[in-house]
Amino acid sequence: MPATQSLVTIKGRKDGLVLVMNEACAYRDLLIELKEKLAASTNLNKNGPVISVKIEMGNRYIDADQRDQLKQIIHSYDHLKVEEIHSNVLTYAELDKIKEQEKMVTMVRIVRSGQVLSVQGNLLLIGDVNPGGVISASGNIYVLGSLRGVASAGQGEDRKDAVIVASIMAPTQLKIGVTMSRNERNTAEVLTERHMFECAYLDEHIGKIVIDRIQTTMKKGNLPFTLNKM
Amino acid sequence: MGEAIVVTSGKGGVGKTTTSANVGTVLALQGKKVCLVDTDIGLRNLDVVMGLENRIIYDLVDVAQGRCKLNQALVKDKRFECLSLLPAAQTTDKDSIQPDQMKKIIDTLKADFDYIIIDCPAGIERGFKNAVAGADHAIVVTTPEISSVRDADRIIGLLEQEKQVSPPRLIINRIRQHLLKSGEMLEIDEIMNILAIDLIGIVIDDDGVISSSNKGEPIALNPSSKAAMAYRNIGRRILGETVPLMDLDEKQGFFHRVKALLGMR
Ligand SMILES: Nc1ncnc2c1ncn2[C@@H]1O[C@H](COP(=O)(O)OP(=O)(O)OP(=O)(O)O)[C@@H](O)[C@H]1O
Ligand SMILES: [Mg+2]
């Protein structure tokens, strides 16, 4: 490989830096050049505002350890923050996992007291969750019925963007990712039309689960990513 | 070939034994051959409520363990030739009989009786599994209280996993007259909303139930009581008749709604 061709190209953008990595060379050489380039950029050593960094790997597969390694190198500069490491390549195992996460599992039943319904992917439950019943999904939860028990969305990997939607939202507890909330609402009140068809999501600014009418959630425009996609 | 109906609830003291005794009695009143089976081993009651305690010689556990023939353990009712009781043992515990033994006994009884009414103990453990093992149908008893409804829900969930048992039906027991009068009706609606199974009857809270139990005379024998009418109607519904809910003329609206829940006009 000719020494003149650079393996790591640093591009400055309004919203931060983009590091474009050569996709054909040896990974080891990439790391060497990355370190050199960062060291050579004198302005990176100055203290300044935090700069976000996106790494574009192109058609190179990069595993979790390698991702960590790249982050470590870049985070050795205090004001650099890796936002995203993007690669065009997935393993089959990763693809299967994504497919499983995006799958919609439809169930028609009543989840009664003492019963647990747990799925990988998104759960569409046609029926009620009674007090003492538990539903859980790695993705979103949609209940066409009354949610009166416990619902946990975004389970497994702390997916903060997961949502819980129910025709009648009267849960005893909700959990999104690792954040939990108890319902302080009294059940009789919930049965009014005002509380029909509500959506619970994690408001990251306040670190709490918020319940809104679905129409309000839509108006606010701060719908979580997952619901937007639908 | 008869049908076996288990009467269960999850929570204790809501009226399983009272229901078993009265439903058995009204079916016998209709001329059906009925056998009551008490599966509450160690805490038997059904014999007392039926007034048959002093006639017991053998019990369910004796039959299961081969100490007597099934026929020898059956106690004939004082009032009805066609009504018998298979009493529970009082001196052992629920582990002294297995679900498969239970099923065999119920299956044998089904050859001789039109209806086998199985009185289930409280709880969801062995006693429940024994009681359900031979059942074709189930009646779930609840009172209009949240804790009782929760337990009924749990039991319905368990019954739904028993493939041989048809979808359970509900009796709401001990409905308070003054709640009807005060228009506090949400309870029934709310119970039906949550449990979402068919309602087979509602029984009011009636002091007569307690006094007649103490006398060993099921209240269903006393036609002047409203609870008795309720049990008679439940019996007729079990026999497949469409019986409208009797009008207690306290609150038209209430019974209208319950009728709607029962699929009646
Ligand atoms: N409709 C009613 N009105 C008034 N009292 C009732 C009624 N039904 C049941 N009771 C009373 O409630 C008490 C409990 O009833 P019962 O023994 O039938 O309940 P159980 O469910 O069989 O209890 P356990 O779980 O202990 O077996 C008894 O004293 C009985 O007389
Ligand atoms: Mg009892």
Short mmCIF file of C-alpha atoms and ligand atoms in Angstrom, two decimals:
data_model
loop_
_atom_site.label_atom_id
_atom_site.label_comp_id
_atom_site.label_asym_id
_atom_site.label_seq_id
_atom_site.Cartn_x
_atom_site.Cartn_y
_atom_site.Cartn_z
CA MET A 1 0.00 0.00 0.00
CA PRO A 2 1.51 3.35 -1.01
CA ALA A 3 2.47 5.40 1.99
CA THR A 4 0.91 8.49 0.46
CA GLN A 5 -2.67 7.16 0.68
CA SER A 6 -4.11 8.07 4.03
CA LEU A 7 -6.11 5.44 5.90
CA VAL A 8 -7.93 7.74 8.26
CA THR A 9 -9.55 10.92 6.97
CA ILE A 10 -10.74 13.44 9.51
CA LYS A 11 -13.53 15.68 8.30
CA GLY A 12 -14.82 18.65 10.22
CA ARG A 13 -18.57 19.22 10.17
CA LYS A 14 -20.82 21.73 11.87
CA ASP A 15 -21.98 19.11 14.35
CA GLY A 16 -18.58 17.55 15.02
CA LEU A 17 -15.97 15.35 13.44
CA VAL A 18 -16.39 12.47 11.03
CA LEU A 19 -13.56 9.94 10.86
CA VAL A 20 -13.68 8.04 7.60
CA MET A 21 -11.72 4.80 7.87
CA ASN A 22 -10.19 2.95 4.97
CA GLU A 23 -12.07 -0.32 4.61
CA ALA A 24 -9.43 -2.43 2.89
CA CYS A 25 -6.25 -2.05 4.91
CA ALA A 26 -5.21 -4.01 7.98
CA TYR A 27 -7.11 -3.04 11.09
CA ARG A 28 -3.83 -2.72 12.99
CA ASP A 29 -2.62 -0.08 10.54
CA LEU A 30 -5.85 1.85 11.02
CA LEU A 31 -5.25 2.10 14.73
CA ILE A 32 -1.67 3.24 14.27
CA GLU A 33 -2.68 5.94 11.84
CA LEU A 34 -5.65 7.00 13.95
CA LYS A 35 -3.41 7.57 16.94
CA GLU A 36 -0.86 9.48 14.84
CA LYS A 37 -3.48 11.70 13.25
CA LEU A 38 -5.12 12.54 16.54
CA ALA A 39 -1.76 13.33 18.12
CA ALA A 40 -0.84 15.51 15.15
CA SER A 41 -4.02 17.59 15.30
CA THR A 42 -2.69 20.21 17.64
CA ASN A 43 -6.05 21.92 18.01
CA LEU A 44 -7.51 18.74 19.55
CA ASN A 45 -5.25 19.13 22.53
CA LYS A 46 -6.66 22.47 23.45
CA ASN A 47 -9.40 22.52 25.97
CA GLY A 48 -12.67 23.45 24.38
CA PRO A 49 -16.29 22.43 24.11
CA VAL A 50 -17.06 18.73 23.72
CA ILE A 51 -16.83 17.65 20.09
CA SER A 52 -18.95 14.74 18.93
CA VAL A 53 -17.27 12.15 16.75
CA LYS A 54 -18.80 9.81 14.19
CA ILE A 55 -16.73 6.96 12.85
CA GLU A 56 -17.54 5.63 9.42
CA MET A 57 -16.09 2.14 8.90
CA GLY A 58 -17.53 1.52 5.40
CA ASN A 59 -17.65 -2.14 4.43
CA ARG A 60 -15.51 -3.35 7.30
CA TYR A 61 -16.95 -5.62 9.96
CA ILE A 62 -16.17 -4.41 13.45
CA ASP A 63 -16.91 -6.38 16.58
CA ALA A 64 -17.77 -5.17 20.06
CA ASP A 65 -14.18 -5.35 21.37
CA GLN A 66 -12.93 -3.33 18.43
CA ARG A 67 -15.63 -0.75 19.00
CA ASP A 68 -14.49 -0.40 22.57
CA GLN A 69 -10.89 -0.09 21.48
CA LEU A 70 -11.73 2.74 19.06
CA LYS A 71 -13.75 4.54 21.71
CA GLN A 72 -10.93 4.20 24.17
CA ILE A 73 -8.42 5.77 21.79
CA ILE A 74 -10.69 8.69 21.01
CA HIS A 75 -11.87 9.21 24.56
CA SER A 76 -8.26 9.61 25.67
CA TYR A 77 -8.85 13.15 24.40
CA ASP A 78 -11.06 14.62 27.07
CA HIS A 79 -13.27 16.73 24.88
CA LEU A 80 -13.94 14.13 22.20
CA LYS A 81 -17.08 12.03 22.49
CA VAL A 82 -17.89 9.12 20.18
CA GLU A 83 -21.48 9.47 19.07
CA GLU A 84 -21.68 6.62 16.61
CA ILE A 85 -19.56 3.95 14.99
CA HIS A 86 -21.14 3.00 11.72
CA SER A 87 -20.36 -0.04 9.63
CA ASN A 88 -22.18 -1.41 6.60
CA VAL A 89 -21.48 -4.98 7.68
CA LEU A 90 -23.47 -7.16 10.09
CA THR A 91 -23.02 -10.76 11.14
CA TYR A 92 -25.92 -13.15 10.71
CA ALA A 93 -26.19 -13.38 14.49
CA GLU A 94 -26.54 -9.61 14.75
CA LEU A 95 -29.06 -9.57 11.94
CA ASP A 96 -31.14 -12.27 13.66
CA LYS A 97 -31.08 -10.25 16.83
CA ILE A 98 -32.29 -7.13 15.04
CA LYS A 99 -35.01 -9.14 13.34
CA GLU A 100 -36.08 -10.52 16.68
CA GLN A 101 -36.13 -7.05 18.24
CA GLU A 102 -38.30 -5.65 15.47
CA LYS A 103 -40.69 -8.57 15.35
CA MET A 104 -44.30 -8.00 16.43
CA VAL A 105 -45.67 -10.78 18.59
CA THR A 106 -49.47 -10.83 18.60
CA MET A 107 -51.34 -12.54 21.43
CA VAL A 108 -55.07 -12.83 21.96
CA ARG A 109 -55.71 -13.63 25.60
CA ILE A 110 -56.30 -12.30 29.09
CA VAL A 111 -53.20 -12.17 31.24
CA ARG A 112 -54.69 -13.00 34.63
CA SER A 113 -53.39 -12.57 38.14
CA GLY A 114 -50.25 -14.63 38.65
CA GLN A 115 -49.58 -15.08 34.93
CA VAL A 116 -46.50 -13.77 33.16
CA LEU A 117 -46.36 -13.08 29.42
CA SER A 118 -42.87 -12.26 28.22
CA VAL A 119 -41.76 -11.85 24.58
CA GLN A 120 -38.73 -10.91 22.51
CA GLY A 121 -39.66 -8.07 20.19
CA ASN A 122 -42.77 -5.92 20.33
CA LEU A 123 -45.89 -7.23 22.02
CA LEU A 124 -49.35 -6.64 20.64
CA LEU A 125 -51.76 -7.98 23.23
CA ILE A 126 -55.40 -8.16 22.26
CA GLY A 127 -57.04 -8.60 25.63
CA ASP A 128 -56.60 -7.38 29.19
CA VAL A 129 -53.81 -7.53 31.70
CA ASN A 130 -55.53 -8.00 35.05
CA PRO A 131 -54.19 -6.83 38.40
CA GLY A 132 -51.43 -9.23 39.42
CA GLY A 133 -50.68 -10.13 35.80
CA VAL A 134 -47.31 -9.27 34.23
CA ILE A 135 -46.34 -8.54 30.61
CA SER A 136 -42.87 -7.83 29.39
CA ALA A 137 -41.20 -7.23 26.01
CA SER A 138 -37.74 -6.35 24.75
CA GLY A 139 -39.41 -3.76 22.53
CA ASN A 140 -42.68 -1.84 22.70
CA ILE A 141 -45.93 -2.97 24.25
CA TYR A 142 -49.33 -2.29 22.76
CA VAL A 143 -52.40 -3.44 24.68
CA LEU A 144 -55.75 -3.44 22.93
CA GLY A 145 -57.62 -3.75 26.20
CA SER A 146 -57.21 -2.73 29.82
CA LEU A 147 -53.75 -2.66 31.28
CA ARG A 148 -54.33 -3.16 35.01
CA GLY A 149 -51.25 -5.17 35.95
CA VAL A 150 -47.52 -4.67 35.47
CA ALA A 151 -45.97 -3.87 32.07
CA SER A 152 -42.25 -3.72 31.30
CA ALA A 153 -41.06 -2.53 27.88
CA GLY A 154 -37.52 -2.24 26.53
CA GLN A 155 -36.34 -5.09 28.72
CA GLY A 156 -33.03 -6.89 28.36
CA GLU A 157 -30.96 -4.03 27.04
CA ASP A 158 -32.42 -1.00 28.80
CA ARG A 159 -34.08 0.36 25.70
CA LYS A 160 -35.03 3.85 26.84
CA ASP A 161 -36.97 4.58 23.66
CA ALA A 162 -39.53 1.81 24.20
CA VAL A 163 -43.17 2.78 24.73
CA ILE A 164 -46.23 1.24 26.33
CA VAL A 165 -49.61 1.98 24.79
CA ALA A 166 -52.94 0.77 26.15
CA SER A 167 -56.61 1.34 25.36
CA ILE A 168 -57.18 1.71 29.08
CA MET A 169 -54.09 2.60 31.05
CA ALA A 170 -54.57 1.60 34.68
CA PRO A 171 -51.37 -0.26 35.53
CA THR A 172 -50.07 -0.93 39.02
CA GLN A 173 -46.51 -0.50 37.74
CA LEU A 174 -44.76 0.41 34.50
CA LYS A 175 -41.15 -0.16 33.59
CA ILE A 176 -39.27 1.17 30.58
CA GLY A 177 -35.71 -0.08 30.37
CA VAL A 178 -34.57 0.05 33.99
CA THR A 179 -36.77 2.99 34.94
CA MET A 180 -39.81 2.06 36.97
CA SER A 181 -42.91 3.95 37.99
CA ARG A 182 -45.80 3.24 40.23
CA ASN A 183 -49.26 4.37 39.28
CA GLU A 184 -50.73 6.70 41.84
CA ARG A 185 -53.91 7.11 39.89
CA ASN A 186 -57.06 5.66 41.30
CA THR A 187 -58.59 3.04 39.09
CA ALA A 188 -62.12 4.42 39.03
CA GLU A 189 -60.84 7.64 37.52
CA VAL A 190 -59.08 5.80 34.74
CA LEU A 191 -62.32 4.50 33.33
CA THR A 192 -63.34 7.91 32.05
CA GLU A 193 -62.89 8.66 28.41
CA ARG A 194 -60.14 11.11 29.21
CA HIS A 195 -57.89 8.21 29.97
CA MET A 196 -58.67 6.09 26.98
CA PHE A 197 -55.80 5.18 24.72
CA GLU A 198 -52.73 6.48 26.44
CA CYS A 199 -49.03 6.14 25.81
CA ALA A 200 -46.28 5.80 28.41
CA TYR A 201 -42.73 6.74 27.51
CA LEU A 202 -39.52 7.65 29.26
CA ASP A 203 -38.91 11.40 29.37
CA GLU A 204 -35.14 11.46 29.48
CA HIS A 205 -35.00 15.10 30.59
CA ILE A 206 -36.67 14.30 33.87
CA GLY A 207 -35.69 10.63 34.00
CA LYS A 208 -39.28 9.62 34.63
CA ILE A 209 -42.01 7.70 32.88
CA VAL A 210 -44.70 10.00 31.53
CA ILE A 211 -48.23 8.97 30.58
CA ASP A 212 -50.02 11.01 27.95
CA ARG A 213 -53.01 10.64 25.76
CA ILE A 214 -51.65 9.39 22.50
CA GLN A 215 -52.92 12.54 20.76
CA THR A 216 -50.98 14.73 23.19
CA THR A 217 -47.85 12.68 22.73
CA MET A 218 -48.12 13.11 18.99
CA LYS A 219 -48.69 16.87 19.25
CA LYS A 220 -45.67 17.38 21.44
CA GLY A 221 -43.61 15.92 18.63
CA ASN A 222 -41.22 14.35 21.09
CA LEU A 223 -42.36 10.88 20.29
CA PRO A 224 -39.75 8.29 20.99
CA PHE A 225 -37.90 7.02 17.97
CA THR A 226 -39.53 3.61 17.98
CA LEU A 227 -43.07 4.92 17.76
CA ASN A 228 -42.13 7.36 15.01
CA LYS A 229 -41.06 4.51 12.83
CA MET A 230 -44.47 2.92 12.75
CA MET B 1 -72.43 -40.56 31.88
CA GLY B 2 -72.66 -37.70 34.37
CA GLU B 3 -70.88 -34.38 34.54
CA ALA B 4 -68.45 -33.35 37.24
CA ILE B 5 -68.49 -29.71 38.34
CA VAL B 6 -65.81 -28.34 40.63
CA VAL B 7 -66.72 -25.39 42.87
CA THR B 8 -63.63 -23.32 43.56
CA SER B 9 -62.49 -19.81 44.49
CA GLY B 10 -58.85 -19.42 45.48
CA LYS B 11 -59.69 -17.34 48.51
CA GLY B 12 -61.07 -19.07 51.54
CA GLY B 13 -64.44 -18.51 53.15
CA VAL B 14 -66.21 -17.00 50.15
CA GLY B 15 -68.89 -19.70 49.96
CA LYS B 16 -67.61 -22.76 48.08
CA THR B 17 -69.03 -25.23 50.55
CA THR B 18 -72.32 -23.33 50.85
CA THR B 19 -72.58 -23.22 47.06
CA SER B 20 -71.75 -26.92 46.67
CA ALA B 21 -74.37 -27.93 49.24
CA ASN B 22 -77.07 -25.75 47.75
CA VAL B 23 -76.37 -26.44 44.10
CA GLY B 24 -76.30 -30.16 44.88
CA THR B 25 -79.59 -29.83 46.74
CA VAL B 26 -81.39 -27.94 43.96
CA LEU B 27 -80.22 -30.41 41.34
CA ALA B 28 -81.55 -33.21 43.55
CA LEU B 29 -84.80 -31.26 43.91
CA GLN B 30 -85.04 -31.42 40.11
CA GLY B 31 -84.79 -35.20 40.37
CA LYS B 32 -81.19 -35.53 39.25
CA LYS B 33 -78.87 -38.12 40.77
CA VAL B 34 -76.26 -36.03 42.54
CA CYS B 35 -73.08 -36.86 44.42
CA LEU B 36 -71.37 -34.19 46.51
CA VAL B 37 -67.64 -34.73 46.92
CA ASP B 38 -65.79 -32.93 49.69
CA THR B 39 -62.11 -32.59 48.74
CA ASP B 40 -61.21 -30.28 51.61
CA ILE B 41 -59.22 -32.99 53.38
CA GLY B 42 -58.41 -32.07 56.95
CA LEU B 43 -61.00 -29.28 57.05
CA ARG B 44 -64.14 -31.04 55.98
CA ASN B 45 -67.34 -29.00 56.22
CA LEU B 46 -69.73 -30.19 53.58
CA ASP B 47 -71.05 -33.01 55.78
CA VAL B 48 -71.89 -30.51 58.52
CA VAL B 49 -73.65 -28.10 56.17
CA MET B 50 -75.64 -31.05 54.81
CA GLY B 51 -76.36 -32.31 58.32
CA LEU B 52 -74.78 -35.68 57.57
CA GLU B 53 -71.78 -35.63 59.88
CA ASN B 54 -72.97 -38.42 62.16
CA ARG B 55 -73.52 -40.84 59.26
CA ILE B 56 -69.92 -40.90 58.04
CA ILE B 57 -68.18 -44.27 58.25
CA TYR B 58 -65.55 -44.15 55.52
CA ASP B 59 -64.14 -41.21 53.59
CA LEU B 60 -62.39 -40.17 50.38
CA VAL B 61 -58.94 -41.16 51.61
CA ASP B 62 -60.21 -44.60 52.67
CA VAL B 63 -61.47 -45.10 49.12
CA ALA B 64 -58.24 -43.85 47.54
CA GLN B 65 -56.13 -46.10 49.75
CA GLY B 66 -58.33 -49.12 49.18
CA ARG B 67 -59.64 -49.48 52.74
CA CYS B 68 -63.22 -49.61 51.47
CA LYS B 69 -65.26 -49.69 48.30
CA LEU B 70 -66.45 -46.41 46.84
CA ASN B 71 -70.09 -47.39 47.52
CA GLN B 72 -69.39 -48.01 51.17
CA ALA B 73 -68.07 -44.49 51.64
CA LEU B 74 -71.06 -42.76 50.05
CA VAL B 75 -73.42 -41.23 52.60
CA LYS B 76 -77.07 -41.04 51.59
CA ASP B 77 -78.82 -37.72 52.18
CA LYS B 78 -81.65 -37.64 54.74
CA ARG B 79 -84.06 -35.81 52.47
CA PHE B 80 -83.32 -36.98 48.96
CA GLU B 81 -82.90 -40.55 47.83
CA CYS B 82 -80.98 -39.31 44.79
CA LEU B 83 -78.44 -37.26 46.73
CA SER B 84 -75.21 -38.68 48.18
CA LEU B 85 -72.07 -37.33 49.81
CA LEU B 86 -68.53 -38.58 49.56
CA PRO B 87 -66.98 -37.01 52.65
CA ALA B 88 -63.41 -35.81 53.03
CA ALA B 89 -61.08 -37.34 55.60
CA GLN B 90 -60.64 -35.27 58.69
CA THR B 91 -57.60 -36.85 60.26
CA THR B 92 -55.09 -36.76 57.38
CA ASP B 93 -53.85 -33.98 55.11
CA LYS B 94 -54.24 -33.08 51.47
CA ASP B 95 -51.17 -35.03 50.40
CA SER B 96 -52.78 -38.33 51.34
CA ILE B 97 -54.44 -38.44 47.92
CA GLN B 98 -53.11 -37.88 44.40
CA PRO B 99 -54.80 -36.13 41.48
CA ASP B 100 -54.84 -39.34 39.41
CA GLN B 101 -56.55 -41.26 42.24
CA MET B 102 -59.03 -38.45 42.50
CA LYS B 103 -59.74 -38.55 38.80
CA LYS B 104 -60.36 -42.28 38.95
CA ILE B 105 -62.89 -41.87 41.76
CA ILE B 106 -64.73 -39.07 39.95
CA ASP B 107 -64.77 -41.08 36.73
CA THR B 108 -66.31 -44.01 38.58
CA LEU B 109 -68.95 -41.76 40.13
CA LYS B 110 -69.82 -40.32 36.71
CA ALA B 111 -71.12 -43.73 35.70
CA ASP B 112 -73.71 -43.71 38.50
CA PHE B 113 -74.65 -40.05 38.93
CA ASP B 114 -75.95 -37.26 36.71
CA TYR B 115 -73.98 -34.59 38.53
CA ILE B 116 -70.91 -34.75 40.72
CA ILE B 117 -70.37 -31.50 42.63
CA ILE B 118 -66.78 -31.22 43.89
CA ASP B 119 -66.20 -28.86 46.80
CA CYS B 120 -62.66 -27.54 46.44
CA PRO B 121 -60.48 -26.35 49.33
CA ALA B 122 -59.09 -22.79 49.33
CA GLY B 123 -55.69 -22.22 47.79
CA ILE B 124 -53.90 -23.19 44.60
CA GLU B 125 -51.84 -26.12 45.79
CA ARG B 126 -52.39 -29.85 46.00
CA GLY B 127 -55.96 -29.60 47.24
CA PHE B 128 -56.92 -27.52 44.22
CA LYS B 129 -55.15 -29.90 41.83
CA ASN B 130 -56.95 -32.85 43.41
CA ALA B 131 -60.33 -31.17 43.15
CA VAL B 132 -59.86 -30.18 39.52
CA ALA B 133 -58.37 -33.47 38.35
CA GLY B 134 -61.68 -35.17 37.54
CA ALA B 135 -63.78 -32.10 36.71
CA ASP B 136 -65.47 -31.40 33.38
CA HIS B 137 -66.79 -27.98 34.37
CA ALA B 138 -65.93 -25.36 36.94
CA ILE B 139 -67.85 -22.80 38.94
CA VAL B 140 -65.79 -20.00 40.44
CA VAL B 141 -67.22 -18.32 43.52
CA THR B 142 -66.25 -14.78 44.46
CA THR B 143 -67.57 -12.13 46.79
CA PRO B 144 -67.70 -8.48 45.69
CA GLU B 145 -64.34 -7.70 47.28
CA ILE B 146 -61.11 -6.87 45.53
CA SER B 147 -59.06 -9.57 47.26
CA SER B 148 -61.61 -12.24 46.44
CA VAL B 149 -61.81 -11.11 42.80
CA ARG B 150 -57.99 -11.19 42.52
CA ASP B 151 -57.92 -14.76 43.75
CA ALA B 152 -60.79 -15.72 41.48
CA ASP B 153 -58.81 -14.29 38.57
CA ARG B 154 -55.79 -16.35 39.54
CA ILE B 155 -57.92 -19.49 39.77
CA ILE B 156 -59.56 -18.79 36.41
CA GLY B 157 -56.07 -18.53 34.90
CA LEU B 158 -55.18 -21.91 36.36
CA LEU B 159 -58.48 -23.46 35.27
CA GLU B 160 -57.91 -22.23 31.73
CA GLN B 161 -54.77 -24.35 31.65
CA GLU B 162 -56.76 -27.48 32.53
CA LYS B 163 -57.68 -28.63 29.07
CA GLN B 164 -60.41 -31.05 30.16
CA VAL B 165 -62.34 -28.35 32.05
CA SER B 166 -64.82 -26.24 30.07
CA PRO B 167 -64.61 -22.42 30.45
CA PRO B 168 -65.41 -21.63 34.10
CA ARG B 169 -68.59 -19.79 35.11
CA LEU B 170 -68.95 -17.30 37.89
CA ILE B 171 -71.11 -16.95 40.99
CA ILE B 172 -70.94 -13.66 42.84
CA ASN B 173 -71.87 -14.48 46.42
CA ARG B 174 -72.80 -12.39 49.45
CA ILE B 175 -74.04 -9.34 47.57
CA ARG B 176 -75.21 -6.87 50.17
CA GLN B 177 -78.79 -5.61 49.83
CA HIS B 178 -77.93 -2.17 51.11
CA LEU B 179 -75.31 -1.81 48.39
CA LEU B 180 -78.00 -2.43 45.84
CA LYS B 181 -80.19 0.17 47.49
CA SER B 182 -77.48 2.80 47.64
CA GLY B 183 -76.91 2.39 43.92
CA GLU B 184 -73.36 1.19 44.51
CA MET B 185 -73.44 -1.05 41.45
CA LEU B 186 -70.05 -0.56 39.95
CA GLU B 187 -68.86 -3.61 41.77
CA ILE B 188 -70.68 -6.12 39.60
CA ASP B 189 -69.72 -4.37 36.38
CA GLU B 190 -66.17 -4.09 37.50
CA ILE B 191 -66.00 -7.75 38.53
CA MET B 192 -67.38 -8.83 35.18
CA ASN B 193 -65.00 -6.49 33.38
CA ILE B 194 -62.00 -7.99 35.05
CA LEU B 195 -62.90 -11.66 35.17
CA ALA B 196 -64.52 -11.74 31.74
CA ILE B 197 -66.22 -15.12 32.16
CA ASP B 198 -69.91 -16.05 32.06
CA LEU B 199 -72.01 -15.23 35.08
CA ILE B 200 -74.13 -18.15 36.25
CA GLY B 201 -75.70 -16.44 39.23
CA ILE B 202 -75.61 -13.90 41.99
CA VAL B 203 -76.52 -14.71 45.57
CA ILE B 204 -77.33 -12.10 48.15
CA ASP B 205 -75.87 -12.03 51.60
CA ASP B 206 -78.56 -13.67 53.68
CA ASP B 207 -78.43 -14.39 57.41
CA GLY B 208 -80.60 -17.40 56.70
CA VAL B 209 -77.64 -19.02 54.94
CA ILE B 210 -75.66 -19.08 58.16
CA SER B 211 -78.47 -20.30 60.39
CA SER B 212 -79.52 -23.02 57.95
CA SER B 213 -75.90 -24.18 57.60
CA ASN B 214 -75.74 -24.48 61.35
CA LYS B 215 -78.88 -26.58 61.32
CA GLY B 216 -77.51 -28.82 58.58
CA GLU B 217 -80.35 -27.82 56.24
CA PRO B 218 -79.20 -26.13 53.01
CA ILE B 219 -81.13 -22.89 52.56
CA ALA B 220 -82.21 -23.96 49.07
CA LEU B 221 -84.82 -26.13 50.83
CA ASN B 222 -86.57 -23.02 52.11
CA PRO B 223 -88.28 -21.51 49.06
CA SER B 224 -89.28 -18.32 50.83
CA SER B 225 -85.69 -17.08 51.04
CA LYS B 226 -84.16 -15.03 48.24
CA ALA B 227 -80.86 -16.88 48.49
CA ALA B 228 -82.79 -20.12 47.93
CA MET B 229 -84.36 -18.67 44.78
CA ALA B 230 -80.90 -17.70 43.57
CA TYR B 231 -79.61 -21.25 44.09
CA ARG B 232 -82.64 -22.73 42.38
CA ASN B 233 -82.03 -20.49 39.40
CA ILE B 234 -78.37 -21.47 39.32
CA GLY B 235 -79.45 -25.11 39.31
CA ARG B 236 -81.75 -24.50 36.36
CA ARG B 237 -78.99 -22.70 34.49
CA ILE B 238 -76.69 -25.67 35.08
CA LEU B 239 -79.43 -27.83 33.56
CA GLY B 240 -79.27 -25.60 30.50
CA GLU B 241 -82.35 -23.47 30.98
CA THR B 242 -82.27 -19.75 30.29
CA VAL B 243 -83.52 -18.25 33.52
CA PRO B 244 -83.83 -14.50 33.91
CA LEU B 245 -82.54 -13.05 37.14
CA MET B 246 -85.30 -12.71 39.66
CA ASP B 247 -86.36 -9.18 40.32
CA LEU B 248 -85.59 -8.14 43.85
CA ASP B 249 -87.33 -4.87 42.87
CA GLU B 250 -84.76 -2.81 44.66
CA LYS B 251 -83.06 -1.44 41.62
CA GLN B 252 -84.50 -2.12 38.21
CA GLY B 253 -81.45 -0.72 36.52
CA PHE B 254 -79.09 -3.01 38.27
CA PHE B 255 -80.81 -6.21 37.26
CA HIS B 256 -81.22 -4.88 33.82
CA ARG B 257 -77.50 -4.63 33.57
CA VAL B 258 -76.86 -8.01 35.13
CA LYS B 259 -79.34 -9.51 32.70
CA ALA B 260 -77.39 -7.95 29.90
CA LEU B 261 -74.25 -9.54 31.32
CA LEU B 262 -76.03 -12.88 31.40
CA GLY B 263 -76.96 -12.40 27.78
CA MET B 264 -80.66 -11.98 28.51
CA ARG B 265 -83.17 -9.40 27.61
N1 LIG C 1 -74.86 -15.88 50.61
C1 LIG C 1 -74.44 -15.93 51.88
N2 LIG C 1 -75.02 -15.16 52.83
C2 LIG C 1 -74.60 -15.22 54.11
N3 LIG C 1 -73.61 -15.99 54.56
C3 LIG C 1 -72.96 -16.76 53.67
C4 LIG C 1 -73.34 -16.78 52.29
N4 LIG C 1 -72.52 -17.65 51.66
C5 LIG C 1 -71.68 -18.14 52.61
N5 LIG C 1 -71.94 -17.62 53.80
C6 LIG C 1 -71.24 -17.91 55.06
O1 LIG C 1 -69.86 -17.64 54.88
C7 LIG C 1 -69.09 -18.58 55.61
C8 LIG C 1 -68.11 -19.27 54.69
O2 LIG C 1 -68.84 -20.04 53.75
P1 LIG C 1 -68.31 -21.42 53.20
O3 LIG C 1 -67.88 -22.30 54.30
O4 LIG C 1 -69.31 -21.92 52.24
O5 LIG C 1 -67.03 -20.90 52.43
P2 LIG C 1 -65.88 -21.77 51.78
O6 LIG C 1 -65.46 -21.02 50.55
O7 LIG C 1 -66.30 -23.17 51.59
O8 LIG C 1 -64.78 -21.69 52.90
P3 LIG C 1 -63.40 -22.53 52.95
O9 LIG C 1 -62.46 -21.85 52.03
O10 LIG C 1 -62.99 -22.42 54.38
O11 LIG C 1 -63.73 -23.93 52.54
C9 LIG C 1 -70.06 -19.53 56.27
O12 LIG C 1 -70.27 -19.13 57.58
C10 LIG C 1 -71.31 -19.37 55.45
O13 LIG C 1 -72.47 -19.64 56.18
MG MG C 2 -65.34 -25.00 52.29
#
